[in-house]
Coordinates of C-alpha atoms in Angstrom, one line a residue:
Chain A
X217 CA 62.8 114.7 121.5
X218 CA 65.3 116.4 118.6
X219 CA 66.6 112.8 117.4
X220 CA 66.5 109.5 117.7
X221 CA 67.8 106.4 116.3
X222 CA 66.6 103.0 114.3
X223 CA 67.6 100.1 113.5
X224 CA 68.5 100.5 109.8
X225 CA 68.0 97.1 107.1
X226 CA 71.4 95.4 106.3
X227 CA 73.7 96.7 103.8
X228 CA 72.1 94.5 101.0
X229 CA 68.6 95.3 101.4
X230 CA 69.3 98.5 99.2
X231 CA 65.6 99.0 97.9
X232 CA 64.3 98.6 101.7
X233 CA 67.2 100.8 103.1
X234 CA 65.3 103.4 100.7
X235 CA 62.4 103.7 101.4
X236 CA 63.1 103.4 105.3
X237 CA 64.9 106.6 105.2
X238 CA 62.1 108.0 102.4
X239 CA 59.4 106.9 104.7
X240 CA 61.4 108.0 108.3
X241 CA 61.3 111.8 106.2
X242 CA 57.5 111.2 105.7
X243 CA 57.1 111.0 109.6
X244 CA 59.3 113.8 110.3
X245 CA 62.5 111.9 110.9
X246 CA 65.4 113.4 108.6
X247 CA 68.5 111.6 108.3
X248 CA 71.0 112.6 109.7
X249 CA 73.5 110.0 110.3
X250 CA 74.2 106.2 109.6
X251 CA 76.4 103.8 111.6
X252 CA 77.0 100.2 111.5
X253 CA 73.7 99.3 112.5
X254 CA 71.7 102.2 113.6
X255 CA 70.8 105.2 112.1
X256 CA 70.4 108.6 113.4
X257 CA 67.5 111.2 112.8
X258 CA 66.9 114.5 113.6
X259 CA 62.8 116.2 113.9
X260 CA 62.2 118.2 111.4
X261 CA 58.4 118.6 109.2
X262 CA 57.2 115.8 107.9
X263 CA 58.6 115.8 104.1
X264 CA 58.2 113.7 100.9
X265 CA 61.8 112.6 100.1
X266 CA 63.5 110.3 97.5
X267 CA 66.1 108.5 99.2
X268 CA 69.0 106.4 97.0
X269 CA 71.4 104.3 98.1
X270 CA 75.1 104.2 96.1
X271 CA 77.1 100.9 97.2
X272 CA 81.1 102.7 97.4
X273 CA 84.1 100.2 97.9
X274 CA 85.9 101.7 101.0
X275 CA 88.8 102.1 98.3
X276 CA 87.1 104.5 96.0
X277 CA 86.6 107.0 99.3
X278 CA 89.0 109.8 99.9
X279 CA 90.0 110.0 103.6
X280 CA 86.9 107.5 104.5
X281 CA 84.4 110.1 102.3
X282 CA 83.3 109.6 99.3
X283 CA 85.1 111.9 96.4
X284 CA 84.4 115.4 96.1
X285 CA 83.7 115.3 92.9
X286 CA 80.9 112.5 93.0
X287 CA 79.6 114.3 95.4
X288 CA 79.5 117.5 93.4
X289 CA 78.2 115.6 89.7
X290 CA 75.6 113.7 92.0
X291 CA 74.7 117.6 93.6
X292 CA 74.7 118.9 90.4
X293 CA 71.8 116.5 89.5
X294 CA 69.6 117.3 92.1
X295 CA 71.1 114.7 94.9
X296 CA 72.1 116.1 98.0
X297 CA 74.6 113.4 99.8
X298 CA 73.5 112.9 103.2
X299 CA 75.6 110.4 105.1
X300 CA 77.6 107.3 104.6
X301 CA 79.0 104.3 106.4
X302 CA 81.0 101.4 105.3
X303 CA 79.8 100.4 101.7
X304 CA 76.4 102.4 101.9
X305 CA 76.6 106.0 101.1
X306 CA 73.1 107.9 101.1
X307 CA 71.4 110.9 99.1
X308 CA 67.7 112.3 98.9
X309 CA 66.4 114.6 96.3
X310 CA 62.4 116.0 96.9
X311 CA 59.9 114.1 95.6
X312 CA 58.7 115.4 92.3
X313 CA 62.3 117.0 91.5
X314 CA 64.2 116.4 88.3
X315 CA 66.5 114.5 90.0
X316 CA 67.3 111.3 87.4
X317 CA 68.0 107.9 88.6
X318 CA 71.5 107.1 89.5
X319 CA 71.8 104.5 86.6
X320 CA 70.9 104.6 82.8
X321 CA 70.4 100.5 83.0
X322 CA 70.5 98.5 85.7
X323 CA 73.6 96.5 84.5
X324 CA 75.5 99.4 85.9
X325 CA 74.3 99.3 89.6
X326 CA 74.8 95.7 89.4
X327 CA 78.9 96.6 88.8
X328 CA 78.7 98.7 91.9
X329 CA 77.7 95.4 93.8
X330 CA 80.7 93.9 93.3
X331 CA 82.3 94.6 96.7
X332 CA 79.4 94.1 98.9
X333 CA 79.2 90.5 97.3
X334 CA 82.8 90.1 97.9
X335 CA 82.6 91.5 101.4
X336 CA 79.5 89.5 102.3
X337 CA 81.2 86.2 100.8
X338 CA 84.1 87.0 103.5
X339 CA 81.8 87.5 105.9
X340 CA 80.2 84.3 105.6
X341 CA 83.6 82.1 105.3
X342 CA 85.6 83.9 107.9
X343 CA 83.9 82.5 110.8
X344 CA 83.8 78.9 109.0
X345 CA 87.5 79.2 108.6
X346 CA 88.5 80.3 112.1
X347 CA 86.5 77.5 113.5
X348 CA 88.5 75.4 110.9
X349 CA 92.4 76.9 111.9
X350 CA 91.3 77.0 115.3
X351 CA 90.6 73.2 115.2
X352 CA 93.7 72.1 113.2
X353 CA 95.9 74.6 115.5
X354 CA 94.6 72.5 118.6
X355 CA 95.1 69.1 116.9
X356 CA 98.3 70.2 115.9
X357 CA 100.2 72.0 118.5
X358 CA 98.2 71.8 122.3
X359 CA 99.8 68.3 122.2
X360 CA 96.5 66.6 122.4
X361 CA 95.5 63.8 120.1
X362 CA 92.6 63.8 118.0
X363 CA 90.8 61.1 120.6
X364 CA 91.9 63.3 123.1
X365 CA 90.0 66.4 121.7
X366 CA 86.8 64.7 121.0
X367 CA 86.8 62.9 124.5
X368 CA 86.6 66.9 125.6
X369 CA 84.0 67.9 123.4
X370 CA 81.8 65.0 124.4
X371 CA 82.9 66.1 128.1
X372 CA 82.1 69.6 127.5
X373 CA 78.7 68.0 126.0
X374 CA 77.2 66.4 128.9
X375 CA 78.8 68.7 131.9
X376 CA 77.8 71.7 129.8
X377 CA 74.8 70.6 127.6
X378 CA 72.4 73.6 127.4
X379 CA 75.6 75.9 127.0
X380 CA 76.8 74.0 124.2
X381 CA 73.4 73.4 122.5
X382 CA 72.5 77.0 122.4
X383 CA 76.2 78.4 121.8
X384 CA 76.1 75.6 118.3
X385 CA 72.5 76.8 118.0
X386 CA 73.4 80.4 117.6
X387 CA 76.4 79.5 115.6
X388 CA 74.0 77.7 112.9
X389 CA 71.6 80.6 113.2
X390 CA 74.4 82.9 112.3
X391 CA 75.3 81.1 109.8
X392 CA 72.2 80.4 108.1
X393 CA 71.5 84.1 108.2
X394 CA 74.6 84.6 106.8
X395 CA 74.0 82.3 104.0
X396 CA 70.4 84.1 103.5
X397 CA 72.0 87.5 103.0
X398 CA 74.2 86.4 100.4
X399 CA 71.5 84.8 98.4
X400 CA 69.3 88.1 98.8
X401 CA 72.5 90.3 97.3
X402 CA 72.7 87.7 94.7
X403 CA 69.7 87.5 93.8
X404 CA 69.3 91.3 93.7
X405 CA 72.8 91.1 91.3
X406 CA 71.3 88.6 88.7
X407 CA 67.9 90.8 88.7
X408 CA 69.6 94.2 88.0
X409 CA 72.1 91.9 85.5
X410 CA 69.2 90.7 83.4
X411 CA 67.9 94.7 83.3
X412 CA 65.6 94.8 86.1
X413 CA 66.0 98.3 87.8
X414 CA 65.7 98.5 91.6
X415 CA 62.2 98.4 93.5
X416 CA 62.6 101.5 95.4
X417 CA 60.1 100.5 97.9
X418 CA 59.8 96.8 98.3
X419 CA 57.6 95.2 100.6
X420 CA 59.9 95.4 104.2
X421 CA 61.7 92.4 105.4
X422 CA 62.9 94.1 108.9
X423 CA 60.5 92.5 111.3
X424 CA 62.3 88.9 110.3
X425 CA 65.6 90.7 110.1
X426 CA 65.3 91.8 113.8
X427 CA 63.6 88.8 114.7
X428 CA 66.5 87.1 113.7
X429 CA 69.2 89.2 115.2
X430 CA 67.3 89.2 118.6
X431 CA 67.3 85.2 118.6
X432 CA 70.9 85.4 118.1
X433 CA 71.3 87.4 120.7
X434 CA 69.1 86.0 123.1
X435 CA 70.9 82.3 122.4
X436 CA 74.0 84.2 123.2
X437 CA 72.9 85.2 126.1
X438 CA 71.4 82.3 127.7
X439 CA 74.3 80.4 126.9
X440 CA 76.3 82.6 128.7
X441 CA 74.0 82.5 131.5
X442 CA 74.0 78.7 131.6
X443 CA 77.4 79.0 131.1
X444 CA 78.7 81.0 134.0
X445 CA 75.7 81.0 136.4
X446 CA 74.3 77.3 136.3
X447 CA 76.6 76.2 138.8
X448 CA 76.2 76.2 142.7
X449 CA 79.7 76.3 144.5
X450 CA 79.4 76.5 148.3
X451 CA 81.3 75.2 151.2
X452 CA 81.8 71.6 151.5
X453 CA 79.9 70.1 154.6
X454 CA 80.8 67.5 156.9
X455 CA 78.9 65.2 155.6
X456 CA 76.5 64.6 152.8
X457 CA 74.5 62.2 151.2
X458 CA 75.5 62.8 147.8
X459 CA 77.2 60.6 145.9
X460 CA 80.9 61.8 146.7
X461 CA 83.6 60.8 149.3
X462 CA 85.9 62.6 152.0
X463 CA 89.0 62.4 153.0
X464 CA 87.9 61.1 156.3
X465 CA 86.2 58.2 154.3
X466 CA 90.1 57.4 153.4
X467 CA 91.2 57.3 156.9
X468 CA 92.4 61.3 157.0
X469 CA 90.0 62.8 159.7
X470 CA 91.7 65.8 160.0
X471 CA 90.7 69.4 160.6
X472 CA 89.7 71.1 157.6
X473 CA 92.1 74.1 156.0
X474 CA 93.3 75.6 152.8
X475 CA 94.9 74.8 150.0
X476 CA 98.3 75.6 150.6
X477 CA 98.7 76.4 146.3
X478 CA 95.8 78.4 146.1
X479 CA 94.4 79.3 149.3
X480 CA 90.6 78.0 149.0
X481 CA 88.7 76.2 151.2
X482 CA 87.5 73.4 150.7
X483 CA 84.9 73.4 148.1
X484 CA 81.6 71.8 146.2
X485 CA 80.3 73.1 143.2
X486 CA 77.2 71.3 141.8
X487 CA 75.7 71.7 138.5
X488 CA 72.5 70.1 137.0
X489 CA 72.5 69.6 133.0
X490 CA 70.1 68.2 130.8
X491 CA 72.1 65.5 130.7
X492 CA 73.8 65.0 133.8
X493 CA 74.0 66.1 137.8
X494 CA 77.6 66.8 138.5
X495 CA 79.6 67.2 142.1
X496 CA 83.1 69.0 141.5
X497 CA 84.5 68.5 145.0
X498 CA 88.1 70.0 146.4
X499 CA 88.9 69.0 150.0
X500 CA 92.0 70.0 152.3
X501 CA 92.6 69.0 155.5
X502 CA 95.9 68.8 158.4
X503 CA 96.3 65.4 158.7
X504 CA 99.2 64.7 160.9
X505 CA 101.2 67.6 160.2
X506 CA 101.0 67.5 156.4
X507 CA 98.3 69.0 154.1
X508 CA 96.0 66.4 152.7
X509 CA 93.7 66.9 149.7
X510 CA 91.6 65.3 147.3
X511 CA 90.0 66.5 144.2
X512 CA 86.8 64.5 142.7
X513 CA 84.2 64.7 139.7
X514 CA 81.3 63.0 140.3
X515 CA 78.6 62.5 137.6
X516 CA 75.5 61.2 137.5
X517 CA 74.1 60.7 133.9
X518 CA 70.5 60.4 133.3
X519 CA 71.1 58.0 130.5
X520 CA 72.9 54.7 131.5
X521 CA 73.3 54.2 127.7
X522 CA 76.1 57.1 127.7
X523 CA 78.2 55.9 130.8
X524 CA 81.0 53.9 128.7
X525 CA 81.7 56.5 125.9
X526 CA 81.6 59.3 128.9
X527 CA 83.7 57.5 131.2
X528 CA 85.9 57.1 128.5
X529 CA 86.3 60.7 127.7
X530 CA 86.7 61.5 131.3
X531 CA 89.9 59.3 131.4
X532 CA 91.1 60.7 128.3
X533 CA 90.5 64.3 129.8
X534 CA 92.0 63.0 133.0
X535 CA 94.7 65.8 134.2
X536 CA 97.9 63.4 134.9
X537 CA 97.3 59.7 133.2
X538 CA 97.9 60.2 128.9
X539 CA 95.0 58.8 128.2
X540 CA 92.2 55.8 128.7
X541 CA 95.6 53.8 128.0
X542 CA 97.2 55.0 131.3
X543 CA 94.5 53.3 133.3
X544 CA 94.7 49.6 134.5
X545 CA 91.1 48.2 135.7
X546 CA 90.6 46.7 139.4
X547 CA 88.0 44.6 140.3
X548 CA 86.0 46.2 143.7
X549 CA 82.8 44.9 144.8
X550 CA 79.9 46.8 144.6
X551 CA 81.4 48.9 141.3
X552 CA 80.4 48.0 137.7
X553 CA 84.1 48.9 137.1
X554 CA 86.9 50.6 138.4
X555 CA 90.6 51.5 137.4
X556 CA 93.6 53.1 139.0
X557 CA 96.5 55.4 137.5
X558 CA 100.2 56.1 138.4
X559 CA 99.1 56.4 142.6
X560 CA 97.4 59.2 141.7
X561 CA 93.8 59.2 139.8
X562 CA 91.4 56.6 140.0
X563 CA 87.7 55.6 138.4
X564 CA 84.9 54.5 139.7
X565 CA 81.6 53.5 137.7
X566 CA 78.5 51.9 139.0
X567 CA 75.2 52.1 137.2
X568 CA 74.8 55.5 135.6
X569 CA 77.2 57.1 138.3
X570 CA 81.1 57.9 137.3
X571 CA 83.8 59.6 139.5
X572 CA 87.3 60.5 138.9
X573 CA 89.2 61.3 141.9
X574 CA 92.8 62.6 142.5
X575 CA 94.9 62.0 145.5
X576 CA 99.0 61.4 145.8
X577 CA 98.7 58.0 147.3
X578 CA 101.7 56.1 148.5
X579 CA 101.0 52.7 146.4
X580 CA 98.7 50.7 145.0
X581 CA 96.8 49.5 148.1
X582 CA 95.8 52.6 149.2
X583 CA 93.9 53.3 145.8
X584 CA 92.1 50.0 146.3
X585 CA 91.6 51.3 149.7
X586 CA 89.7 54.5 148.3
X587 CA 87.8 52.7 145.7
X588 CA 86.2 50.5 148.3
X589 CA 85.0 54.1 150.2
X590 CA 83.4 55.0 146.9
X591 CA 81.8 51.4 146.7
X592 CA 80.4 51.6 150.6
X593 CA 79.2 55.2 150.0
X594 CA 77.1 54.7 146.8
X595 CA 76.0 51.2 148.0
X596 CA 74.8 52.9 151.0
X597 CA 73.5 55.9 149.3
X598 CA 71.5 53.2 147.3
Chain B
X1363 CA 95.3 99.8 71.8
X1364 CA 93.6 96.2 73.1
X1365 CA 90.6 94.9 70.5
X1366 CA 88.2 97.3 71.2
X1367 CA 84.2 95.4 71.8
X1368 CA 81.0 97.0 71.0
X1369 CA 81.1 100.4 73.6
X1370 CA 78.3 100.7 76.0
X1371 CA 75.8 103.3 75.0
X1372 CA 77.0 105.3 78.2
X1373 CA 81.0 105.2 77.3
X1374 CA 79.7 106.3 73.5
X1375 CA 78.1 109.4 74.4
X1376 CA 80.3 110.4 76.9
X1377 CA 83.2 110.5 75.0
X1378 CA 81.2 112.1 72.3
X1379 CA 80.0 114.7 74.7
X1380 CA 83.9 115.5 75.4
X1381 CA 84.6 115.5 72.0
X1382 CA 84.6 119.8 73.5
X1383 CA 86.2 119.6 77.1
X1384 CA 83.9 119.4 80.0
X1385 CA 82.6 118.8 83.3
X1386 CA 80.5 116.3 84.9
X1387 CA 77.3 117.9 85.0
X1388 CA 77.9 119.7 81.8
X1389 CA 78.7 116.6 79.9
X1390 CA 75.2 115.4 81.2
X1391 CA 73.6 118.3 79.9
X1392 CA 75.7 118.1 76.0
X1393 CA 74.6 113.9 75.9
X1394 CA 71.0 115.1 76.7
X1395 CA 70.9 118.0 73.6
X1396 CA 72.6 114.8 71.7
X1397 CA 70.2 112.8 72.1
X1398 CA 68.0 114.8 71.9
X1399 CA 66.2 114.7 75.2
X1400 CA 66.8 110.7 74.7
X1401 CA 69.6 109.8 77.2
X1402 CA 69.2 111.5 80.6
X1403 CA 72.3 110.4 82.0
X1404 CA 72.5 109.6 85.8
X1405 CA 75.4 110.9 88.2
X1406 CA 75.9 107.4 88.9
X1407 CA 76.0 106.0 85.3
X1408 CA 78.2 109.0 84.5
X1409 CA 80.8 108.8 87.9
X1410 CA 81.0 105.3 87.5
X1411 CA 82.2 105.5 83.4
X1412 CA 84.2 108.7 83.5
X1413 CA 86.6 107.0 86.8
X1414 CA 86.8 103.9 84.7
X1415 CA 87.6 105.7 81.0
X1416 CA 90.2 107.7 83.3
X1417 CA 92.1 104.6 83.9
X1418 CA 91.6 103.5 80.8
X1419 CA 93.3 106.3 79.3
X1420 CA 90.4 107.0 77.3
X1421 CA 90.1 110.5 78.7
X1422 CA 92.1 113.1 80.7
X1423 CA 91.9 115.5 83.3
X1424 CA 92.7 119.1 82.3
X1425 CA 92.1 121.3 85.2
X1426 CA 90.1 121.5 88.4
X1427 CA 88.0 124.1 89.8
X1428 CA 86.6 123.7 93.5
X1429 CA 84.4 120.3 93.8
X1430 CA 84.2 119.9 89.6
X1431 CA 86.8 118.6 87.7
X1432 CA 87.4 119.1 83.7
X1433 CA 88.2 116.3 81.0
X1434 CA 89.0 116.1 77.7
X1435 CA 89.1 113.1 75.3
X1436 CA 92.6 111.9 74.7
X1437 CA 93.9 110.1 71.2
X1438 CA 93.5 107.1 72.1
X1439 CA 89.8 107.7 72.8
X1440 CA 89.4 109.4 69.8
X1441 CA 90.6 106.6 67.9
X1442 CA 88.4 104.1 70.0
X1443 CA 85.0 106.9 69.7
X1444 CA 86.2 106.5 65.3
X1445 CA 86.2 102.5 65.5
X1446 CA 82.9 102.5 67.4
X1447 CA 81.6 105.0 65.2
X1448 CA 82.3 102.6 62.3
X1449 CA 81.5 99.5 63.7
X1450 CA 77.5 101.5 64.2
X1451 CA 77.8 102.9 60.6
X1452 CA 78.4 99.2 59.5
X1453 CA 75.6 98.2 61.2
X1454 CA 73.3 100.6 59.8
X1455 CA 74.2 99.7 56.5
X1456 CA 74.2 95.9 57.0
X1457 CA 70.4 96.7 57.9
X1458 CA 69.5 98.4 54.7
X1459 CA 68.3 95.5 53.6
X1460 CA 65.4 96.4 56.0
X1461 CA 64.4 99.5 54.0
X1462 CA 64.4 97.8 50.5
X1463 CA 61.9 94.8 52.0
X1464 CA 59.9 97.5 52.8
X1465 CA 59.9 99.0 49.4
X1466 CA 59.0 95.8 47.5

């Protein structure tokens, strides 16, 4: 093997990024290359090399290199420039050469720190403020109110708990990593401010680094796995025991076909969170000549405590009534409560179960009609 | 010219060093023999002032051969290198107090 790459410390670690390289030469791995976050390295014999960092705002670089002539006064010196990548530009010198330190006093390395502290600032607020825009672009123009939005969060919450948790997990892991970074820099700045040079070779910080950066990405990962591949969809049977209705419970016994907008069949998809068990059903079926459907959301919540403020926010993320407001509550026996919307959602509660259903029914009785299936069903479920 | 502050010890001997034209390296070399051997100037120390002097106006570029380029000190350096000078010489004498203590 003529090369090979590692996982280089972060732009601010400049001390540790040193002696990395310097010890990578010791082992027989020269430098050859550095990226965003890897570095490249070529075999060579093991040598004892000085290796010094220089922090270069991308607008002091020629062409994306830095200036000739730094390169030739730092040459001239003893410093042969290796390789450079965003702010960090790199140069070795043998151990045991003449080569002087970059810097007379530290106060003038700290001046070169300038952008990185800037850069890292930016880094930190720019996701801060894009989750902030993002959130007053959504109030502001997806015609949503404010109620609205938070009734989808809570949604989101409970039908897509683990997702959530670890996606606002890796978010504040991010962050707080973020926020670590910038502390290190800073406190590296007020050192070399109050004249204390660069350690060269400080004790290494890149097991916690990567240990970090792996949790983030892990967290990432398993949210997207929860995400995307929780769910179970599959056909939707006959007949089931679980806690949702079919058309033929309404009276429409008809023979099962597609949806004439999309083409599916007739669908279940089931998901279990940690805070909820959750039917998404779509049904078509030839009734009499026409195409009948009916869509449903049924929930069961494993905490009875959380049935008002969800069954709230599934009204309010209902797809054709305004809001909570556009409901008008029915009283059907066996149901804790129940409500009906312009003939063509309706709600259903009883104990820690919820179900929204949609259907274009013909008037008011018929709604009553379907509410009463829901009531037989999870009585006789019970 | 702005209200010049106390120069760095860098800026000082760098604009001394070009009081004779120069190059980056060789300016390194004139601040060491100085100094005598004091100030060993680094190429980052020296980069850093001689890009921000240029701006400043404090210095020039005359000519340029392959990687290495040659300055000079300009006037209005000249004049700045004189009212640093005599800013140090005032201190030197303000401290001669120092030397009679050590007499009595």
């Amino acid at each position: 093997m003529n090369g090979k790459y590692g996982l280089h410390p972060k732009e601010f670690a400049l001390g540790e990024t040193e002696k990395y390289y310097s010890d990578m030469a010791g082992k027989g791995w020269e430098l050859a290359d550095r990226g965003i976050i890897f570095s490249k390295f070529r075999k060579t014999a093991p040598q004892q090399m000085r290796y010094r960092v220089e922090v270069v705002a991308p607008n002091q670089l020629h062409e994306g290199t830095l200036p000739e002539e730094q390169i030739a006064i730092y040459d001239e010196c003893g410093w042969e420039y290796v390789t450079g990548s965003g702010y960090i530009h790199v140069f070795r010198a043998p151990v045991g050469s003449a080569a002087p330190e970059f810097y007379l006093e530290p106060e003038q390395q700290a001046a070169t720190l300038k952008c990185l502290r800037k850069n890292q600032l930016i880094a930190l607020i720019s996701p801060l403020l894009y989750l902030l825009v993002m959130l007053i672009m959504h109030t502001a123009f997806s015609g949503y109110s404010p109620r609205e939005i938070s009734s989808g969060f809570y949604w989101m919450w409970v039908t897509d708990t683990e997702f959530v948790t670890l996606i606002s997990l890796t978010f504040i892991l991010v962050i707080c990593n973020q926020f670590w970074e910038v502390y290190q820099l800073n406190r590296l700045y007020r050192n070399l401010k109050k004249g204390t040079p660069l350690n060269h070779a400080p004790k290494s910080r890149r097991l916690i680094s990567i240990s970090v950066e792996l949790a983030v990405l892990v967290l990432f990962c398993t949210a997207l796995g929860y995400h995307f591949f929780a769910d179970n969809s599959y056909p939707m049977p006959a007949s089931s025991a679980d806690p949702y209705i079919f058309l033929a419970d309404l009276g429409m016994d008809g023979k099962r076909t597609t949806s004439f907008v999309t083409g599916k069949e007739s669908t279940v998809t089931y998901k279990q969170t940690h805070l909820a068990e959750y039917w998404k059903c779509s049904e078509y079926v030839s009734y009499h000549g026409n195409e009948e459907w009916l869509k449903q959301d049924t929930y069961i919540l494993k905490n009875k405590n959380m049935v008002p403020h969800f069954t709230i926010a599934v009204m309010n993320g209902s797809a054709f009534a305004p809001s909570e407001d556009g409901f008008k509550p029915v009283t059907i026996d066996g149901l804790d409560q129940a409500w009906i919307s312009n003939y063509l959602q309706c709600v259903a509660v009883k104990g820690n179960m919820v179900t929204i259903f949609t259907h274009p029914w013909e008037n008011e009785k018929d709604m009553i009609a379907a509410l009463k299936a829901v009531s037989e069903k999870w009585n006789s479920v019970e | 010219m702005a209200a010049q502050g106390p120069m760095t010890e860098a800026t000082y001997y760098i604009l001394l060093a070009l009081m004779k034209p120069g190059h980056g390296y060789g300016m390194m070399q004139r601040i060491k023999e100085l100094s005598a051997g004091r100030i060993e100037m680094g190429p980052g120390t020296l980069y850093g002032v001689l890009t921000r002097m240029s701006k400043e106006g404090l210095i020039r570029l005359t000519s340029e051969e392959a990687r290495r380029k040659n300055y000079s000190i300009t006037d209005e350096g000249k004049q700045a290198l004189h009212i640093e000078y005599q800013r140090l010489k005032q201190l030197v004498n303000d401290g001669k107090i120092l030397e009679e203590e050590d007499h009595i």
